[in-house]
């Protein structure tokens, strides 16, 4: 029974390698989890900073591009004389050029009658009901994207067949007596604005959406139609708030988004927009996955090295104990064997010397003291 129990007990080598393997697995798993979490957190923080920085760059670039056109309009205003319609017409025609950026420019008197226009388009037309004229009488004005009304039949349609659409800029012209003599207005081609947003998005390696106060994306770098989406970025845009989010869009994908208001740039009147930028969350997930695989491989190699070192440790320091145990059993059974000797560790040396001493005493009882002799006789 005792022999069976001793035979079924695990060896010291087995216990040692089991302990090392279990401890190593727990340690490596914990290290992998901690490193992976830190890596994901770092990637997310980096991408958050990146999307914030890029959207602010796009914000400034868009404002600068619009300000150039506004600056051209105010330049005409400074030199315009309400009674010099021909001169105003020439200036506006020069300003319009080929129409790729500015589709139409005109001057309407205080009653809303167009007295001068680029290429004489809408000359003599009544624009008193148009928002750009009404708001222009009150001061500098920037109007959101809208489809052409009076110019719909006078300008070619957009490339996709849609009616032309514009952004409005308007500013009042004062008469010599200080009263408002009329309004100068520009219709910026929305296709140009769409191209501008797309080019900025490509340069910044993200997607951009220009959202009006009603929550509609009037310009989108991907050309999509987004209106009143119930996601955090659009809710923030409708509220005019600023922030960064991780959210799922209608396409089912996860994105990092940043929302910022329209930039107040020099004297440019505001359109009332907010700008949303988004980056596909795969930009975080893929590098994190690659890093996780690399970390996993390195941890695996470390585990293999740990196993190899454990085996070497067992061969060098554990197996001698096994040999010592066999030697002790042989001595206990009365076999005439040479005592095991090892200087690998102090314990092995001490136990080996003790076994040799006991073996010697068993062979020569005269070397034993009285107490040992008495004890031996009792055992006999």
CSV table of C-alpha atoms in Angstrom, one decimal:
chain,number,residue,atom,x,y,z
A,1,UNK,CA,0.0,0.0,0.0
A,2,UNK,CA,2.8,2.4,1.0
A,3,UNK,CA,4.8,1.4,-2.1
A,4,UNK,CA,1.7,2.1,-4.3
A,5,UNK,CA,1.2,5.5,-2.8
A,6,UNK,CA,4.9,6.3,-3.2
A,7,UNK,CA,4.8,5.1,-6.8
A,8,UNK,CA,1.7,7.2,-7.6
A,9,UNK,CA,3.2,10.4,-6.1
A,10,UNK,CA,4.5,12.8,-8.8
A,11,UNK,CA,8.2,13.3,-9.1
A,12,UNK,CA,10.0,16.5,-8.2
A,13,UNK,CA,10.8,17.1,-11.9
A,14,UNK,CA,7.1,16.7,-12.8
A,15,UNK,CA,6.0,19.1,-10.1
A,16,UNK,CA,8.7,21.6,-11.0
A,17,UNK,CA,7.8,21.7,-14.7
A,18,UNK,CA,4.1,21.8,-14.0
A,19,UNK,CA,4.6,24.8,-11.6
A,20,UNK,CA,6.7,26.6,-14.2
A,21,UNK,CA,4.2,25.9,-17.0
A,22,UNK,CA,1.2,27.0,-15.0
A,23,UNK,CA,3.0,30.1,-13.7
A,24,UNK,CA,4.3,30.9,-17.2
A,25,UNK,CA,0.9,30.6,-18.8
A,26,UNK,CA,-0.7,32.8,-16.3
A,27,UNK,CA,2.1,35.4,-16.5
A,28,UNK,CA,2.2,35.4,-20.3
A,29,UNK,CA,-1.6,35.6,-20.6
A,30,UNK,CA,-1.6,38.6,-18.2
A,31,UNK,CA,1.2,40.3,-20.0
A,32,UNK,CA,-0.5,39.8,-23.3
A,33,UNK,CA,-3.8,41.3,-22.0
A,34,UNK,CA,-2.0,44.3,-20.4
A,35,UNK,CA,0.1,45.0,-23.5
A,36,UNK,CA,-2.8,44.6,-25.9
A,37,UNK,CA,-5.0,46.9,-23.8
A,38,UNK,CA,-2.2,49.5,-23.6
A,39,UNK,CA,-1.6,49.3,-27.3
A,40,UNK,CA,-5.3,49.7,-28.2
A,41,UNK,CA,-5.6,52.6,-25.8
A,42,UNK,CA,-2.5,54.3,-27.3
A,43,UNK,CA,-3.8,53.8,-30.8
A,44,UNK,CA,-7.2,55.2,-29.9
A,45,UNK,CA,-5.7,58.2,-28.2
A,46,UNK,CA,-3.3,58.8,-31.2
A,47,UNK,CA,-6.2,58.6,-33.7
A,48,UNK,CA,-8.4,60.9,-31.6
A,49,UNK,CA,-5.6,63.5,-31.6
A,50,UNK,CA,-5.1,62.9,-35.3
A,51,UNK,CA,-8.8,63.4,-36.3
A,52,UNK,CA,-9.0,66.5,-34.1
A,53,UNK,CA,-5.9,68.0,-35.7
A,54,UNK,CA,-6.9,67.1,-39.2
A,55,UNK,CA,-10.5,68.5,-39.0
A,56,UNK,CA,-9.1,71.8,-37.6
A,57,UNK,CA,-6.8,71.9,-40.6
A,58,UNK,CA,-9.7,71.3,-43.0
A,59,UNK,CA,-11.7,73.9,-41.1
A,60,UNK,CA,-9.0,76.6,-41.7
A,61,UNK,CA,-8.4,75.6,-45.3
A,62,UNK,CA,-12.2,75.7,-46.1
A,63,UNK,CA,-12.5,79.1,-44.4
A,64,UNK,CA,-9.5,80.5,-46.4
A,65,UNK,CA,-10.9,79.3,-49.7
A,66,UNK,CA,-14.3,80.9,-49.0
A,67,UNK,CA,-12.6,84.1,-47.7
A,68,UNK,CA,-10.7,84.5,-51.0
A,69,UNK,CA,-14.1,84.8,-52.9
A,70,UNK,CA,-15.5,87.1,-50.1
A,71,UNK,CA,-12.4,89.3,-50.4
A,72,UNK,CA,-13.0,89.6,-54.2
A,73,UNK,CA,-16.6,90.7,-53.5
A,74,UNK,CA,-15.6,93.3,-51.0
A,75,UNK,CA,-12.9,94.6,-53.3
A,76,UNK,CA,-15.7,95.3,-55.9
A,77,UNK,CA,-17.8,96.9,-53.2
A,78,UNK,CA,-15.1,99.3,-52.2
A,79,UNK,CA,-14.7,100.6,-55.8
A,80,UNK,CA,-18.3,100.3,-57.0
A,81,UNK,CA,-20.5,103.3,-57.7
A,82,UNK,CA,-24.2,102.6,-57.8
A,83,UNK,CA,-24.6,104.9,-60.8
A,84,UNK,CA,-21.9,103.2,-62.9
A,85,UNK,CA,-23.6,100.0,-63.9
A,86,UNK,CA,-21.4,99.4,-66.9
A,87,UNK,CA,-18.3,99.5,-64.7
A,88,UNK,CA,-19.8,97.2,-62.1
A,89,UNK,CA,-20.8,94.8,-64.8
A,90,UNK,CA,-17.2,94.6,-66.1
A,91,UNK,CA,-15.9,94.0,-62.6
A,92,UNK,CA,-18.4,91.3,-61.9
A,93,UNK,CA,-17.8,89.6,-65.3
A,94,UNK,CA,-14.1,89.6,-64.6
A,95,UNK,CA,-14.7,88.2,-61.1
A,96,UNK,CA,-16.9,85.4,-62.5
A,97,UNK,CA,-14.4,84.3,-65.1
A,98,UNK,CA,-15.3,80.9,-66.6
A,99,UNK,CA,-17.9,80.3,-63.9
A,100,UNK,CA,-16.2,77.3,-62.4
A,101,UNK,CA,-16.1,78.9,-58.9
A,102,UNK,CA,-18.5,81.9,-59.2
A,103,UNK,CA,-21.5,81.0,-61.3
A,104,UNK,CA,-23.1,84.5,-61.1
A,105,UNK,CA,-22.4,87.9,-59.7
A,106,UNK,CA,-24.7,90.8,-59.8
A,107,UNK,CA,-25.8,94.2,-58.3
A,108,UNK,CA,-29.4,94.8,-57.4
A,109,UNK,CA,-30.6,98.3,-56.4
A,110,UNK,CA,-32.5,98.9,-53.2
A,111,UNK,CA,-35.8,97.9,-54.8
A,112,UNK,CA,-34.4,94.5,-55.8
A,113,UNK,CA,-34.0,95.2,-59.5
A,114,UNK,CA,-30.7,93.8,-61.1
A,115,UNK,CA,-28.9,96.7,-62.6
A,116,UNK,CA,-25.6,95.0,-63.4
A,117,UNK,CA,-24.6,91.3,-63.7
A,118,UNK,CA,-21.9,89.1,-65.0
A,119,UNK,CA,-22.5,88.5,-68.7
A,120,UNK,CA,-25.8,90.3,-68.3
A,121,UNK,CA,-27.5,87.3,-66.8
A,122,UNK,CA,-30.7,88.3,-65.0
A,123,UNK,CA,-30.2,91.9,-66.0
A,124,UNK,CA,-33.4,93.7,-65.1
A,125,UNK,CA,-34.8,90.8,-63.1
A,126,UNK,CA,-36.6,91.2,-59.8
A,127,UNK,CA,-34.7,89.5,-57.0
A,128,UNK,CA,-36.4,91.3,-54.1
A,129,UNK,CA,-37.8,88.0,-52.8
A,130,UNK,CA,-34.4,86.2,-52.8
A,131,UNK,CA,-32.8,85.6,-49.4
A,132,UNK,CA,-29.4,86.9,-50.5
A,133,UNK,CA,-30.9,90.3,-51.4
A,134,UNK,CA,-33.1,90.6,-48.3
A,135,UNK,CA,-30.3,89.6,-45.9
A,136,UNK,CA,-27.8,91.6,-47.9
A,137,UNK,CA,-29.7,94.8,-47.3
A,138,UNK,CA,-29.2,94.2,-43.5
A,139,UNK,CA,-25.4,93.5,-43.8
A,140,UNK,CA,-22.9,91.0,-44.8
A,141,UNK,CA,-24.5,87.6,-45.5
A,142,UNK,CA,-23.4,84.0,-46.3
A,143,UNK,CA,-26.1,81.6,-47.4
A,144,UNK,CA,-26.3,77.9,-47.3
A,145,UNK,CA,-26.4,75.6,-50.4
A,146,UNK,CA,-29.6,75.9,-52.4
A,147,UNK,CA,-30.8,75.0,-55.9
A,148,UNK,CA,-30.9,77.7,-58.5
A,149,UNK,CA,-34.3,79.4,-59.0
A,150,UNK,CA,-34.0,82.3,-61.4
A,151,UNK,CA,-30.8,80.9,-63.0
A,152,UNK,CA,-32.0,77.4,-63.3
A,153,UNK,CA,-32.9,77.7,-67.0
A,154,UNK,CA,-29.9,80.0,-67.8
A,155,UNK,CA,-27.0,77.9,-66.6
A,156,UNK,CA,-26.1,74.3,-67.6
A,157,UNK,CA,-27.0,71.6,-65.1
A,158,UNK,CA,-24.5,69.9,-62.9
A,159,UNK,CA,-22.5,66.9,-64.2
A,160,UNK,CA,-25.0,64.4,-62.7
A,161,UNK,CA,-28.0,66.2,-64.3
A,162,UNK,CA,-29.1,68.0,-61.2
A,163,UNK,CA,-30.1,71.7,-61.4
A,164,UNK,CA,-27.2,74.0,-60.6
A,165,UNK,CA,-26.9,74.9,-56.9
A,166,UNK,CA,-25.1,77.7,-55.1
A,167,UNK,CA,-23.7,79.2,-52.0
A,168,UNK,CA,-24.6,82.8,-51.5
A,169,UNK,CA,-22.4,85.8,-50.5
A,170,UNK,CA,-23.8,89.2,-50.3
A,171,UNK,CA,-22.9,92.7,-49.0
A,172,UNK,CA,-24.6,96.1,-49.1
A,173,UNK,CA,-23.4,99.1,-51.1
A,174,UNK,CA,-23.8,102.5,-49.6
A,175,UNK,CA,-24.9,105.6,-51.5
A,176,UNK,CA,-22.9,108.8,-51.0
A,177,UNK,CA,-25.5,110.0,-48.5
A,178,UNK,CA,-24.9,106.8,-46.4
A,179,UNK,CA,-28.2,105.1,-47.3
A,180,UNK,CA,-28.2,101.6,-48.8
A,181,UNK,CA,-28.1,101.9,-52.5
A,182,UNK,CA,-28.3,98.2,-53.3
A,183,UNK,CA,-26.7,94.8,-52.7
A,184,UNK,CA,-23.8,93.0,-54.4
A,185,UNK,CA,-24.3,89.3,-54.5
A,186,UNK,CA,-22.3,86.2,-55.6
A,187,UNK,CA,-23.5,82.7,-56.3
A,188,UNK,CA,-20.6,80.3,-55.6
A,189,UNK,CA,-20.8,77.1,-57.6
A,190,UNK,CA,-21.6,74.3,-55.1
A,191,UNK,CA,-19.8,71.8,-57.4
A,192,UNK,CA,-16.6,73.8,-56.7
A,193,UNK,CA,-17.3,73.6,-53.0
A,194,UNK,CA,-17.9,69.9,-53.2
A,195,UNK,CA,-14.6,69.4,-55.1
A,196,UNK,CA,-12.8,71.5,-52.5
A,197,UNK,CA,-14.2,69.4,-49.6
A,198,UNK,CA,-13.2,66.2,-51.4
A,199,UNK,CA,-9.7,67.4,-52.1
A,200,UNK,CA,-9.3,68.5,-48.4
A,201,UNK,CA,-10.6,65.1,-47.3
A,202,UNK,CA,-8.1,63.3,-49.5
A,203,UNK,CA,-5.2,65.5,-48.4
A,204,UNK,CA,-6.1,64.9,-44.7
A,205,UNK,CA,-6.8,61.2,-45.2
A,206,UNK,CA,-10.3,61.3,-43.7
A,207,UNK,CA,-13.9,62.0,-44.7
A,208,UNK,CA,-15.5,65.4,-44.3
A,209,UNK,CA,-19.2,66.5,-43.9
A,210,UNK,CA,-20.4,70.1,-43.9
A,211,UNK,CA,-23.6,70.1,-41.8
A,212,UNK,CA,-26.1,72.9,-41.7
A,213,UNK,CA,-28.1,73.9,-38.6
A,214,UNK,CA,-30.9,71.6,-39.6
A,215,UNK,CA,-28.6,68.6,-39.4
A,216,UNK,CA,-28.2,68.0,-43.2
A,217,UNK,CA,-24.8,67.4,-44.7
A,218,UNK,CA,-24.9,70.0,-47.5
A,219,UNK,CA,-21.4,68.9,-48.7
A,220,UNK,CA,-19.9,65.5,-48.2
A,221,UNK,CA,-16.5,64.3,-49.4
A,222,UNK,CA,-17.9,60.9,-50.3
A,223,UNK,CA,-20.8,62.4,-52.3
A,224,UNK,CA,-23.4,60.8,-50.1
A,225,UNK,CA,-26.7,62.1,-48.9
A,226,UNK,CA,-26.8,62.5,-45.1
A,227,UNK,CA,-29.7,64.2,-43.4
A,228,UNK,CA,-30.8,64.3,-39.7
A,229,UNK,CA,-28.8,61.2,-38.7
A,230,UNK,CA,-29.4,60.2,-35.1
A,231,UNK,CA,-25.8,59.7,-34.2
A,232,UNK,CA,-23.7,61.7,-31.6
A,233,UNK,CA,-21.7,63.7,-34.2
A,234,UNK,CA,-24.8,65.0,-36.0
A,235,UNK,CA,-26.5,65.7,-32.8
A,236,UNK,CA,-23.5,67.8,-31.7
A,237,UNK,CA,-23.4,69.5,-35.1
A,238,UNK,CA,-27.1,70.5,-34.8
A,239,UNK,CA,-26.3,71.9,-31.3
A,240,UNK,CA,-23.2,73.7,-32.5
A,241,UNK,CA,-21.1,71.7,-30.0
A,242,UNK,CA,-17.5,70.4,-30.3
A,243,UNK,CA,-16.4,66.9,-29.5
A,244,UNK,CA,-14.9,63.5,-30.5
A,245,UNK,CA,-16.9,60.3,-30.6
A,246,UNK,CA,-16.6,56.6,-31.6
A,247,UNK,CA,-19.9,55.7,-33.3
A,248,UNK,CA,-21.6,53.4,-35.8
A,249,UNK,CA,-22.9,55.0,-39.0
A,250,UNK,CA,-25.8,53.9,-41.2
A,251,UNK,CA,-23.4,51.7,-43.2
A,252,UNK,CA,-22.8,49.6,-40.1
A,253,UNK,CA,-19.2,50.5,-39.7
A,254,UNK,CA,-17.5,52.0,-36.7
A,255,UNK,CA,-15.8,55.4,-37.0
A,256,UNK,CA,-13.9,57.9,-35.0
A,257,UNK,CA,-15.5,61.3,-35.5
A,258,UNK,CA,-14.7,64.9,-34.6
A,259,UNK,CA,-17.2,67.7,-34.7
A,260,UNK,CA,-16.1,71.4,-34.8
A,261,UNK,CA,-18.1,74.6,-35.6
A,262,UNK,CA,-17.5,76.8,-38.6
A,263,UNK,CA,-14.3,78.9,-38.2
A,264,UNK,CA,-14.7,82.6,-37.7
A,265,UNK,CA,-12.2,83.7,-40.2
A,266,UNK,CA,-11.3,87.4,-40.5
A,267,UNK,CA,-14.3,89.3,-42.0
A,268,UNK,CA,-16.0,86.2,-43.7
A,269,UNK,CA,-19.7,86.0,-42.7
A,270,UNK,CA,-20.7,82.7,-41.3
A,271,UNK,CA,-22.8,80.1,-43.1
A,272,UNK,CA,-24.0,78.5,-39.9
A,273,UNK,CA,-22.2,75.2,-40.6
A,274,UNK,CA,-20.5,72.6,-38.5
A,275,UNK,CA,-17.8,70.3,-39.8
A,276,UNK,CA,-17.7,66.6,-39.1
A,277,UNK,CA,-14.6,64.5,-39.9
A,278,UNK,CA,-14.5,60.7,-39.6
A,279,UNK,CA,-11.9,58.0,-39.8
A,280,UNK,CA,-12.7,54.3,-40.2
A,281,UNK,CA,-12.0,52.5,-36.9
A,282,UNK,CA,-10.2,49.9,-38.9
A,283,UNK,CA,-7.3,52.4,-38.9
A,284,UNK,CA,-7.0,51.5,-35.2
A,285,UNK,CA,-8.1,47.9,-35.3
A,286,UNK,CA,-5.7,46.7,-38.0
A,287,UNK,CA,-2.5,48.2,-36.5
A,288,UNK,CA,-3.6,46.9,-33.1
A,289,UNK,CA,-4.2,43.4,-34.6
A,290,UNK,CA,-0.8,43.5,-36.2
A,291,UNK,CA,0.8,44.5,-33.0
A,292,UNK,CA,-1.1,41.9,-31.0
A,293,UNK,CA,0.2,39.2,-33.4
A,294,UNK,CA,3.7,40.4,-32.9
A,295,UNK,CA,3.3,40.6,-29.1
A,296,UNK,CA,1.8,37.1,-29.2
A,297,UNK,CA,4.7,35.7,-31.2
A,298,UNK,CA,7.3,37.3,-28.9
A,299,UNK,CA,5.5,36.0,-25.8
A,300,UNK,CA,5.3,32.5,-27.4
A,301,UNK,CA,9.1,32.6,-28.1
A,302,UNK,CA,9.6,33.7,-24.5
A,303,UNK,CA,7.5,30.8,-23.3
A,304,UNK,CA,9.6,28.4,-25.4
A,305,UNK,CA,12.7,29.8,-23.9
A,306,UNK,CA,11.3,29.4,-20.4
A,307,UNK,CA,10.4,25.8,-21.1
A,308,UNK,CA,14.0,25.2,-22.4
A,309,UNK,CA,15.5,26.8,-19.4
A,310,UNK,CA,13.2,24.8,-17.1
A,311,UNK,CA,14.3,21.5,-18.8
A,312,UNK,CA,18.0,22.5,-18.3
A,313,UNK,CA,17.3,23.3,-14.7
A,314,UNK,CA,15.7,19.9,-14.2
A,315,UNK,CA,18.6,18.1,-15.8
A,316,UNK,CA,21.2,20.1,-13.8
A,317,UNK,CA,19.5,20.4,-10.4
A,318,UNK,CA,16.4,18.2,-10.1
A,319,UNK,CA,17.5,14.9,-11.6
A,320,UNK,CA,20.4,14.5,-9.1
A,321,UNK,CA,17.8,14.4,-6.3
A,322,UNK,CA,16.1,11.5,-8.2
A,323,UNK,CA,19.4,9.7,-8.3
A,324,UNK,CA,19.9,10.5,-4.7
A,325,UNK,CA,16.5,9.1,-3.8
A,326,UNK,CA,17.3,5.8,-5.7
A,327,UNK,CA,20.6,5.6,-3.9
A,328,UNK,CA,19.0,6.1,-0.5
A,329,UNK,CA,16.4,3.4,-1.3
A,330,UNK,CA,19.1,0.9,-2.3
A,331,UNK,CA,21.0,1.6,0.9
A,332,UNK,CA,17.8,1.2,3.0
A,333,UNK,CA,17.3,-2.2,1.3
A,334,UNK,CA,20.8,-3.3,2.3
A,335,UNK,CA,22.3,-3.2,-1.1
A,336,UNK,CA,26.0,-2.7,-1.3
A,337,UNK,CA,26.1,0.5,-3.4
A,338,UNK,CA,28.5,3.3,-3.5
A,339,UNK,CA,27.0,6.4,-1.8
A,340,UNK,CA,25.8,9.1,-4.2
A,341,UNK,CA,27.9,12.2,-4.3
A,342,UNK,CA,27.1,15.5,-5.9
A,343,UNK,CA,28.4,19.0,-5.4
A,344,UNK,CA,25.7,20.7,-7.6
A,345,UNK,CA,24.0,22.2,-4.5
A,346,UNK,CA,24.8,22.3,-0.8
A,347,UNK,CA,21.7,20.2,0.0
A,348,UNK,CA,22.7,17.4,-2.4
A,349,UNK,CA,26.2,17.4,-0.8
A,350,UNK,CA,24.9,17.3,2.7
A,351,UNK,CA,22.3,14.6,2.1
A,352,UNK,CA,24.9,12.5,0.2
A,353,UNK,CA,27.4,12.8,3.0
A,354,UNK,CA,24.7,11.8,5.6
A,355,UNK,CA,23.8,8.7,3.5
A,356,UNK,CA,27.5,7.8,3.3
A,357,UNK,CA,27.8,8.2,7.1
A,358,UNK,CA,24.7,6.1,7.8
A,359,UNK,CA,25.9,3.4,5.4
A,360,UNK,CA,29.3,3.4,7.1
A,361,UNK,CA,27.7,3.0,10.5
A,362,UNK,CA,25.5,0.2,9.3
A,363,UNK,CA,28.7,-1.7,8.2
A,364,UNK,CA,30.8,-1.0,11.3
A,365,UNK,CA,28.7,-0.8,14.5
A,366,UNK,CA,31.8,-0.3,16.7
A,367,UNK,CA,32.0,3.2,15.3
A,368,UNK,CA,28.5,4.0,16.7
A,369,UNK,CA,28.0,5.4,20.2
A,370,UNK,CA,26.1,3.6,22.9
A,371,UNK,CA,22.8,5.3,22.1
A,372,UNK,CA,23.0,4.3,18.5
A,373,UNK,CA,24.0,0.7,19.3
A,374,UNK,CA,21.1,0.5,21.8
A,375,UNK,CA,18.7,1.8,19.2
A,376,UNK,CA,20.0,-0.6,16.6
A,377,UNK,CA,19.6,-3.5,19.0
A,378,UNK,CA,16.0,-2.5,19.7
A,379,UNK,CA,15.3,-2.4,16.0
A,380,UNK,CA,16.9,-5.9,15.6
